[in-house]
Coordinates of C-alpha atoms and ligand atoms in Angstrom, one line a residue:
M206 CA 18.6 56.2 105.1
Q207 CA 21.0 53.8 103.4
D208 CA 20.7 51.1 106.1
R209 CA 16.9 50.8 105.6
T210 CA 15.4 47.6 104.4
Y211 CA 12.1 47.5 102.6
T212 CA 9.5 45.3 104.4
A213 CA 9.2 43.1 101.4
D214 CA 12.9 42.3 101.5
A215 CA 13.1 41.4 105.2
E216 CA 14.0 37.7 105.4
P217 CA 14.1 35.4 108.4
G218 CA 17.6 35.5 110.0
D219 CA 18.3 39.1 108.9
D220 CA 18.9 42.0 111.3
V221 CA 17.1 44.9 109.7
T222 CA 16.0 48.5 110.1
V223 CA 12.6 49.0 108.6
A224 CA 10.9 52.4 108.4
G225 CA 7.4 53.4 107.5
W226 CA 3.9 54.2 108.8
V227 CA 2.1 52.7 111.7
H228 CA -0.8 50.8 110.0
E229 CA -2.3 49.3 113.0
I230 CA -1.6 48.4 116.7
R231 CA -3.2 45.2 118.1
D232 CA -2.8 44.8 121.9
L233 CA -3.7 41.3 123.1
G234 CA -2.6 41.9 126.7
G235 CA 0.7 40.2 127.4
I236 CA 1.6 40.5 123.7
A237 CA 1.0 43.3 121.3
F238 CA 1.7 43.9 117.6
L239 CA 2.5 47.0 115.6
I240 CA 1.9 46.6 111.9
L241 CA 4.4 48.8 110.0
R242 CA 3.7 49.7 106.3
D243 CA 6.0 51.0 103.6
A244 CA 5.8 51.3 99.8
T245 CA 6.5 47.5 99.4
G246 CA 4.0 46.1 101.9
K247 CA 3.7 45.5 105.7
I248 CA 5.5 43.7 108.5
Q249 CA 4.5 42.8 112.0
V250 CA 6.6 44.1 114.9
K251 CA 6.1 42.0 118.1
F252 CA 6.1 43.4 121.7
E253 CA 6.3 40.8 124.5
K254 CA 5.6 43.2 127.3
D255 CA 7.2 41.2 130.2
E256 CA 10.3 40.4 128.3
M257 CA 11.1 43.7 126.7
D258 CA 12.4 47.1 127.8
E259 CA 9.5 49.0 129.3
D260 CA 10.3 52.3 127.5
L261 CA 10.5 50.5 124.1
V262 CA 7.1 48.9 124.7
E263 CA 5.5 52.1 125.9
T264 CA 6.8 54.1 122.9
G265 CA 5.9 51.5 120.4
L266 CA 2.4 50.9 121.6
G267 CA 1.7 54.5 122.5
V268 CA 2.3 55.9 119.1
A269 CA -0.7 57.1 117.0
R270 CA -1.7 55.3 113.8
E271 CA 0.0 56.7 110.7
S272 CA 3.0 58.0 112.6
V273 CA 6.3 57.4 110.9
V274 CA 8.6 55.1 112.9
K275 CA 11.9 53.3 112.4
V276 CA 12.4 49.9 113.9
S277 CA 15.6 47.8 114.2
G278 CA 15.6 44.2 115.2
A279 CA 15.9 40.5 114.1
V280 CA 13.5 39.0 111.5
E281 CA 12.0 35.6 112.4
E282 CA 9.6 33.3 110.7
E283 CA 6.1 33.4 112.2
P284 CA 3.3 31.6 110.4
R285 CA 0.6 33.6 112.4
A286 CA 2.0 36.9 111.2
P287 CA 0.2 38.5 108.2
T288 CA 3.3 38.1 106.0
G289 CA 4.8 35.0 107.6
V290 CA 7.6 36.9 109.3
E291 CA 7.9 39.4 112.2
V292 CA 10.5 41.7 113.7
T293 CA 11.4 41.7 117.4
P294 CA 12.4 45.3 118.0
E295 CA 15.7 46.2 119.7
S296 CA 15.1 49.9 119.1
L297 CA 12.2 52.0 117.9
E298 CA 12.3 55.7 117.0
V299 CA 9.3 57.9 116.3
I300 CA 10.4 60.0 113.4
S301 CA 7.2 61.9 112.9
A302 CA 4.2 61.5 115.2
A303 CA 0.7 61.7 113.6
D304 CA -2.2 63.5 115.1
P305 CA -4.5 60.8 116.6
E306 CA -7.5 62.6 114.8
L307 CA -7.1 61.6 111.2
P308 CA -9.4 63.3 108.6
L309 CA -9.4 60.0 106.6
D310 CA -8.8 56.3 107.6
P311 CA -6.1 54.9 105.4
S312 CA -6.8 51.4 106.5
G313 CA -10.0 51.8 104.5
K314 CA -12.2 50.4 107.3
V315 CA -14.2 53.7 107.2
D316 CA -15.4 54.8 103.7
A317 CA -14.7 58.4 102.8
E318 CA -16.4 60.8 100.3
M319 CA -14.5 61.6 97.2
S320 CA -14.1 65.2 98.3
T321 CA -12.5 64.1 101.6
R322 CA -10.2 61.8 99.8
L323 CA -9.1 64.5 97.4
D324 CA -8.6 67.0 100.2
N325 CA -6.3 64.5 101.9
R326 CA -4.7 62.8 99.0
T327 CA -1.5 61.9 100.9
L328 CA -3.5 59.9 103.4
D329 CA -5.8 58.5 100.6
L330 CA -2.7 57.2 98.7
R331 CA -1.7 55.1 101.7
K332 CA -4.5 52.8 100.7
E333 CA -3.2 49.9 98.6
E334 CA -6.0 50.0 96.1
V335 CA -5.6 53.8 95.5
Q336 CA -1.8 53.4 95.1
A337 CA -2.5 50.6 92.7
V338 CA -4.4 52.9 90.3
F339 CA -1.4 55.3 90.1
E340 CA 1.1 52.5 89.7
I341 CA -1.0 51.2 86.8
R342 CA -1.4 54.7 85.4
A343 CA 2.4 55.0 85.3
E344 CA 2.7 51.6 83.6
I345 CA 0.1 52.6 81.0
L346 CA 2.1 55.8 80.2
R347 CA 5.3 53.8 80.0
A348 CA 3.8 51.2 77.6
V349 CA 2.1 53.9 75.4
R350 CA 5.5 55.8 75.1
E351 CA 7.3 52.6 74.1
Q352 CA 4.6 51.7 71.6
F353 CA 4.8 55.2 70.0
R354 CA 8.6 54.8 69.8
E355 CA 8.1 51.4 68.1
F356 CA 5.8 53.2 65.6
G357 CA 8.8 55.4 64.8
S358 CA 7.6 58.6 66.5
T359 CA 9.4 61.3 68.4
E360 CA 8.2 62.6 71.7
I361 CA 7.6 66.4 71.6
T362 CA 6.3 69.0 74.1
T363 CA 4.4 72.0 72.8
P364 CA 3.3 75.3 74.4
K365 CA 0.5 75.3 77.0
I366 CA 0.1 79.1 76.7
V367 CA -1.3 79.8 73.3
A368 CA -2.9 82.6 71.2
T369 CA -5.8 80.7 69.7
G370 CA -8.2 77.8 70.6
T371 CA -8.8 74.8 68.3
E372 CA -11.7 72.9 69.7
G373 CA -14.4 75.5 69.8
G374 CA -14.3 78.9 71.5
T375 CA -16.5 78.3 74.5
E376 CA -14.2 75.9 76.4
L377 CA -11.1 78.2 76.6
F378 CA -9.5 79.4 79.7
P379 CA -8.4 83.0 79.1
I380 CA -5.2 84.4 80.7
T381 CA -3.3 87.6 80.5
Y382 CA 0.1 87.3 78.8
F383 CA 2.0 90.6 79.3
G384 CA -1.1 92.6 78.7
E385 CA -2.1 90.5 75.7
E386 CA -5.1 88.1 75.6
A387 CA -3.9 84.5 75.7
F388 CA -5.4 81.1 76.5
M389 CA -4.4 77.8 78.2
N390 CA -4.1 75.2 75.4
Q391 CA -7.1 73.0 74.7
S392 CA -5.1 70.5 72.5
P393 CA -1.7 70.4 70.9
Q394 CA -3.5 70.0 67.6
L395 CA -2.0 72.8 65.5
F396 CA 1.5 72.4 66.9
K397 CA 1.7 68.7 66.3
Q398 CA 0.6 69.2 62.7
L399 CA 3.2 71.9 62.2
I400 CA 5.9 69.4 63.4
A401 CA 4.5 66.4 61.4
G402 CA 4.9 68.7 58.4
S403 CA 8.6 69.0 59.0
N404 CA 11.1 66.2 58.4
V405 CA 10.3 64.8 61.8
E406 CA 7.1 63.2 60.3
R407 CA 5.8 61.2 63.2
V408 CA 5.3 62.8 66.7
F409 CA 3.6 62.1 69.9
E410 CA 3.0 64.1 73.1
I411 CA 1.7 63.2 76.5
G412 CA 0.7 66.5 78.2
P413 CA -2.0 68.6 79.8
I414 CA -5.0 70.1 78.1
F415 CA -7.2 72.7 79.7
R416 CA -10.9 73.0 79.0
A417 CA -13.4 75.3 80.7
E418 CA -16.1 72.6 80.5
E419 CA -19.2 73.8 82.3
H420 CA -20.6 70.4 83.1
N421 CA -19.7 68.5 86.2
T422 CA -19.7 64.9 85.1
P423 CA -17.8 61.7 86.1
R424 CA -15.9 61.8 82.8
H425 CA -14.8 65.4 82.3
L426 CA -11.9 67.3 83.9
N427 CA -10.9 70.9 83.4
E428 CA -7.3 69.8 83.2
A429 CA -6.8 66.5 81.5
T430 CA -3.8 64.5 80.1
S431 CA -3.9 64.2 76.4
I432 CA -2.1 61.4 74.5
D433 CA -1.6 62.8 71.0
F434 CA -0.2 61.4 67.8
E435 CA 0.4 62.9 64.4
G436 CA 2.0 61.2 61.4
A437 CA 3.0 62.5 58.0
F438 CA 2.0 60.4 55.0
C439 CA -0.7 58.7 57.2
D440 CA -4.4 58.6 56.5
Q441 CA -7.2 58.0 58.9
N442 CA -6.9 54.2 58.7
D443 CA -3.2 54.4 59.6
A444 CA -4.1 56.6 62.5
M445 CA -6.7 54.1 63.7
D446 CA -4.0 51.3 63.5
V447 CA -1.8 53.4 65.8
V448 CA -4.7 54.0 68.2
E449 CA -5.3 50.2 68.3
G450 CA -1.6 49.6 68.9
V451 CA -1.2 51.9 71.8
V452 CA -4.5 51.0 73.6
T453 CA -3.7 47.3 73.3
A454 CA -0.1 47.8 74.4
A455 CA -1.5 49.5 77.6
Y456 CA -3.7 46.5 78.4
E457 CA -0.9 44.0 77.6
A458 CA 1.6 45.9 79.9
I459 CA -0.8 45.8 82.8
S460 CA -1.4 42.1 82.3
E461 CA 2.3 41.4 82.2
N462 CA 3.6 43.8 84.9
C463 CA 0.8 44.7 87.3
Q464 CA -0.7 41.5 88.7
D465 CA -0.2 42.7 92.3
E466 CA -2.0 46.0 91.6
L467 CA -4.8 44.2 89.8
E468 CA -5.2 42.0 92.9
A469 CA -5.2 45.0 95.2
L470 CA -8.1 46.3 93.0
G471 CA -9.9 42.9 93.0
L472 CA -9.6 42.8 89.2
E473 CA -7.2 39.8 88.7
E474 CA -10.1 37.5 87.5
E475 CA -12.0 39.8 85.2
F476 CA -9.1 41.8 83.6
E477 CA -8.8 41.0 79.9
V478 CA -6.6 42.2 77.1
P479 CA -8.6 43.0 74.0
D480 CA -7.8 40.1 71.6
E481 CA -9.6 41.3 68.4
A482 CA -9.3 44.2 66.1
F483 CA -11.6 47.1 67.1
P484 CA -14.6 47.1 64.6
R485 CA -14.7 50.2 62.4
I486 CA -18.4 51.2 62.1
S487 CA -19.3 54.1 59.8
Y488 CA -21.4 56.9 61.4
E489 CA -24.2 56.0 59.0
D490 CA -24.3 52.4 60.2
A491 CA -23.9 53.6 63.8
I492 CA -27.0 55.7 63.8
E493 CA -28.9 52.9 62.1
R494 CA -27.8 50.5 64.8
I495 CA -28.6 52.9 67.6
N496 CA -32.1 53.5 66.2
A497 CA -32.6 49.7 65.9
T498 CA -31.9 49.3 69.6
G499 CA -35.1 51.2 70.4
E500 CA -33.3 52.7 73.4
L501 CA -33.8 56.4 72.4
D502 CA -36.9 58.4 72.7
E503 CA -36.3 60.1 69.3
Q504 CA -34.8 58.4 66.2
L505 CA -31.5 59.8 65.1
V506 CA -31.2 61.4 61.7
W507 CA -28.0 61.9 59.6
G508 CA -26.2 65.0 60.8
D509 CA -27.1 64.5 64.5
D510 CA -24.2 64.4 67.0
L511 CA -24.4 61.3 69.3
S512 CA -25.8 62.0 72.7
T513 CA -24.5 60.2 75.8
A514 CA -27.6 58.0 75.7
A515 CA -26.9 57.2 72.0
E516 CA -23.3 56.3 72.8
E517 CA -24.4 54.0 75.6
A518 CA -27.0 52.2 73.4
L519 CA -24.4 51.5 70.8
G520 CA -21.8 50.6 73.4
A521 CA -24.1 48.0 74.9
D522 CA -24.9 46.7 71.4
V523 CA -21.2 46.3 70.3
G524 CA -19.9 45.2 73.7
G525 CA -16.3 46.2 73.3
H526 CA -14.1 49.0 71.9
Y527 CA -15.1 50.2 68.4
F528 CA -14.4 53.1 66.0
I529 CA -17.0 55.3 64.5
T530 CA -15.7 56.5 61.2
D531 CA -16.9 58.9 58.4
W532 CA -18.6 61.5 60.5
P533 CA -20.6 64.3 58.8
S534 CA -18.1 67.0 58.0
E535 CA -20.3 69.6 59.6
I536 CA -19.8 68.3 63.1
K537 CA -16.0 67.8 62.9
P538 CA -13.5 70.6 63.3
F539 CA -11.9 72.7 60.4
Y540 CA -8.6 70.7 60.5
I541 CA -10.3 67.4 59.6
K542 CA -10.2 66.5 55.9
D543 CA -13.3 65.6 53.9
H544 CA -13.5 62.6 51.6
D545 CA -12.4 63.6 48.1
D546 CA -15.5 62.1 46.5
D547 CA -18.0 63.5 49.1
E548 CA -17.6 66.8 50.8
Q549 CA -20.4 66.1 53.3
L550 CA -18.4 63.2 54.7
S551 CA -15.3 63.6 56.8
T552 CA -12.3 61.4 57.5
G553 CA -12.8 62.0 61.2
F554 CA -13.1 59.1 63.6
D555 CA -13.7 58.4 67.3
L556 CA -12.6 55.4 69.3
M557 CA -15.4 54.4 71.7
H558 CA -15.3 52.3 74.8
P559 CA -18.7 51.0 75.7
R560 CA -18.8 53.5 78.5
M561 CA -17.5 56.6 76.7
E562 CA -15.5 58.3 74.0
L563 CA -11.8 57.7 74.3
V564 CA -10.3 59.2 71.1
S565 CA -11.0 61.7 68.4
G566 CA -8.8 61.8 65.2
G567 CA -8.8 61.9 61.5
Q568 CA -6.9 62.8 58.4
R569 CA -6.1 66.5 58.2
E570 CA -6.8 69.0 55.5
H571 CA -3.3 69.6 54.2
R572 CA -4.2 71.8 51.1
H573 CA -3.7 75.5 51.9
E574 CA -6.8 76.8 50.0
K575 CA -9.1 74.1 51.4
L576 CA -7.9 74.8 54.9
I577 CA -8.7 78.5 54.6
E578 CA -12.1 77.6 53.3
G579 CA -12.7 75.4 56.3
F580 CA -11.9 78.2 58.7
E581 CA -14.4 80.4 56.9
Q582 CA -17.1 77.7 56.9
Q583 CA -16.7 77.4 60.7
G584 CA -16.9 81.2 61.2
L585 CA -13.3 81.5 62.3
D586 CA -10.9 84.2 61.1
P587 CA -8.1 82.6 59.2
D588 CA -5.8 85.6 59.8
Q589 CA -5.7 84.7 63.5
F590 CA -4.2 81.4 62.5
E591 CA -1.7 82.6 60.0
Y592 CA 1.2 81.2 62.1
Y593 CA -0.3 77.8 61.4
T594 CA -1.8 78.2 57.9
K595 CA 1.3 79.7 56.3
M596 CA 3.3 76.6 56.8
F597 CA 0.8 74.8 54.5
K598 CA 2.3 76.9 51.7
Y599 CA 5.8 75.4 52.0
G600 CA 5.3 71.7 51.4
M601 CA 2.8 70.1 53.7
P602 CA 2.4 66.3 53.3
P603 CA -0.9 64.5 53.8
H604 CA -1.1 63.6 57.5
A605 CA -3.4 62.2 60.2
G606 CA -3.5 61.8 63.9
F607 CA -5.5 61.6 67.1
G608 CA -5.9 62.6 70.7
L609 CA -6.6 60.0 73.4
G610 CA -7.8 61.0 76.9
G611 CA -5.2 59.6 79.4
E612 CA -7.5 59.6 82.4
R613 CA -10.4 58.2 80.4
L614 CA -8.0 55.4 79.3
V615 CA -7.1 54.6 82.9
M616 CA -10.7 54.9 84.0
T617 CA -12.1 52.5 81.4
I618 CA -9.3 50.0 81.7
L619 CA -9.8 49.7 85.5
G620 CA -13.6 50.3 85.6
L621 CA -13.3 53.4 87.8
E622 CA -16.7 55.1 88.4
N623 CA -15.3 58.6 88.4
I624 CA -12.5 60.2 86.3
R625 CA -11.2 61.9 89.4
E626 CA -10.0 58.6 90.7
A627 CA -7.5 58.5 87.7
V628 CA -5.8 61.8 88.5
L629 CA -3.9 62.8 91.7
F630 CA -5.1 66.3 92.0
P631 CA -8.1 66.8 89.7
R632 CA -9.3 70.2 88.5
D633 CA -13.0 70.6 88.2
R634 CA -15.6 73.4 88.7
Q635 CA -15.4 73.1 92.5
R636 CA -11.7 72.3 92.9
L637 CA -8.6 74.5 92.5
S638 CA -6.6 73.1 95.4
P639 CA -4.9 71.0 96.5
Ligands
ATP39 P1 -17.4 66.9 72.9 O1 -16.9 68.2 73.4 O2 -17.5 66.8 71.4 O3 -18.6 66.4 73.6 P2 -16.0 65.1 74.5 O4 -14.7 64.5 74.4 O5 -16.2 66.0 75.6 O6 -16.2 65.8 73.1 P3 -17.9 63.2 75.5 O7 -17.5 63.8 76.8 O8 -17.8 61.7 75.3 O9 -17.1 63.9 74.4 O10 -19.3 63.6 75.2 C1 -20.2 62.9 74.4 C2 -21.5 63.5 74.3 O11 -22.1 63.7 75.6 C3 -21.4 64.9 73.8 O12 -22.5 65.1 72.9 C4 -21.6 65.8 75.0 O13 -22.1 67.1 74.7 C5 -22.5 65.0 75.9 N1 -22.4 65.3 77.3 C6 -21.3 65.6 78.0 N2 -21.5 65.8 79.2 C7 -22.8 65.7 79.4 C8 -23.7 65.8 80.5 N3 -23.3 66.2 81.7 N4 -25.0 65.6 80.3 C9 -25.5 65.3 79.1 N5 -24.7 65.2 78.0 C10 -23.4 65.4 78.1
AMO40 P1 -11.2 65.8 71.5 O1 -11.7 67.2 71.9 O2 -12.2 64.8 71.2 O3 -10.2 65.9 70.3 O4 -10.3 65.3 72.7 C1 -9.6 64.1 72.6 C2 -9.8 63.2 73.8 O5 -9.4 63.8 75.0 C3 -10.2 63.4 76.0 N1 -10.8 64.6 76.6 C4 -11.1 64.8 78.0 N2 -10.9 64.0 79.0 C5 -11.3 64.4 80.2 N3 -11.8 65.6 80.4 C6 -12.0 66.5 79.4 N4 -12.6 67.7 79.6 C7 -11.7 66.1 78.1 N5 -11.7 66.6 76.9 C8 -11.2 65.7 76.0 C9 -11.3 62.5 75.5 C10 -11.3 62.8 74.0 O6 -11.8 61.8 73.2 N6 -7.5 67.8 68.6 C11 -8.4 66.7 68.8 C12 -7.7 65.4 68.7 C13 -7.2 65.1 67.3 O7 -7.9 65.1 66.3 O8 -6.0 64.7 67.2 C14 -9.1 66.8 70.2 O9 -8.7 67.5 71.0 O10 -10.9 61.1 75.7

């Protein structure tokens, strides 16, 4: 449709053809209006019943909401129109008539349950505030990519059908691969390390991860987008600098390029770019601070993992993003390196938003012998991982990296209640289609 004008570009004095969805029809008697909506906005189409062709009026006002129509006519200034201009139609064509019974009201006047919204995502995305979330998500990913490039890293894609898990055996989705047992990947962890150990040195990947999480929570998906980084000759502090860089870049890009979307979400006043370095709090200090809040029924002791309640207590106490560093080695995976002077203490870190964990990362164990020991300590068979471990015998530099949850990033930036609002077609315990 080369002759089509977007509603936002229709200027008084133009003769245009606009095409889009019927947002609303308002019939005031002698005069009636059809509000036409497209990706750029809305425009009023005016019907003066006594002065216009009868068929045109009948077709225009008889069409059901959400039908797709094409309207040609002159654009005039009209202060009473929602956008200050209106089109007087010379012709109107119904391109695709909608069923008058809609499963969901895209005008948003009637609230819909999350499951109804997800079952009818096409209609749901016609709402300005829903579309705004996905415009912002796209901008976040663009900004993150650009920031990784500025950090000198190369974008990679790694296999999603894999032979072994990395993040604990219980959360794997098994599949059959030509008669052999295989899995959907939980994380690009081992692959990104294998590439950081080549001359490529710094890599990033934005791709799907699959986890057979049993729990049904507002912040877990069974298919999520992981934003991963791995850098040779980096330690955990360098990796935290990169985390801070990409997260801040995402906020800055939204502030610069997404004012309309923030407005659609009612966030234009409260949206703030973090303007200070994220504090780095050791695990030991974190449990002390959590205990001091008095929010938990039982005091935490060294070695405990942090429960959701513990994370929330510390989040409220800190009030912004923060890192938890120097976790006990025992609760971090085999690939995380311990401190050289204390084997109980790992270089693993998490980035926390006051609402939830956003990132896990750390320096990696790059010494072949120690890596094999780590597998054995976690009850894993190093032979199964030989494709990975053998590369540590041929010159593996020290390296570090992290994984950042893409949907959790979108969710925390925009204050969304449910992670399913940050993904078009979420996969969870109940949902395999659409
Ligand atoms: P992990 O698998 O280590 O928990 P994660 O990225 O899933 O990593 P979070 O989802 O932030 O981390 O979980 C933080 C803590 O909350 C963990 O101890 C986790 O077991 C716990 N948790 C997750 N879901 C629930 C739930 N539905 N009820 C109670 N605790 C939960
Ligand atoms: P981890 O398992 O902590 O670390 O995952 C990294 C980040 O990914 C996000 N995430 C999820 N988001 C939604 N639904 C899920 N089910 C889900 N699982 C994880 C979280 C989490 O912080 N290999 C390491 C990373 C590394 O060390 O580089 C890893 O996967 O935001």
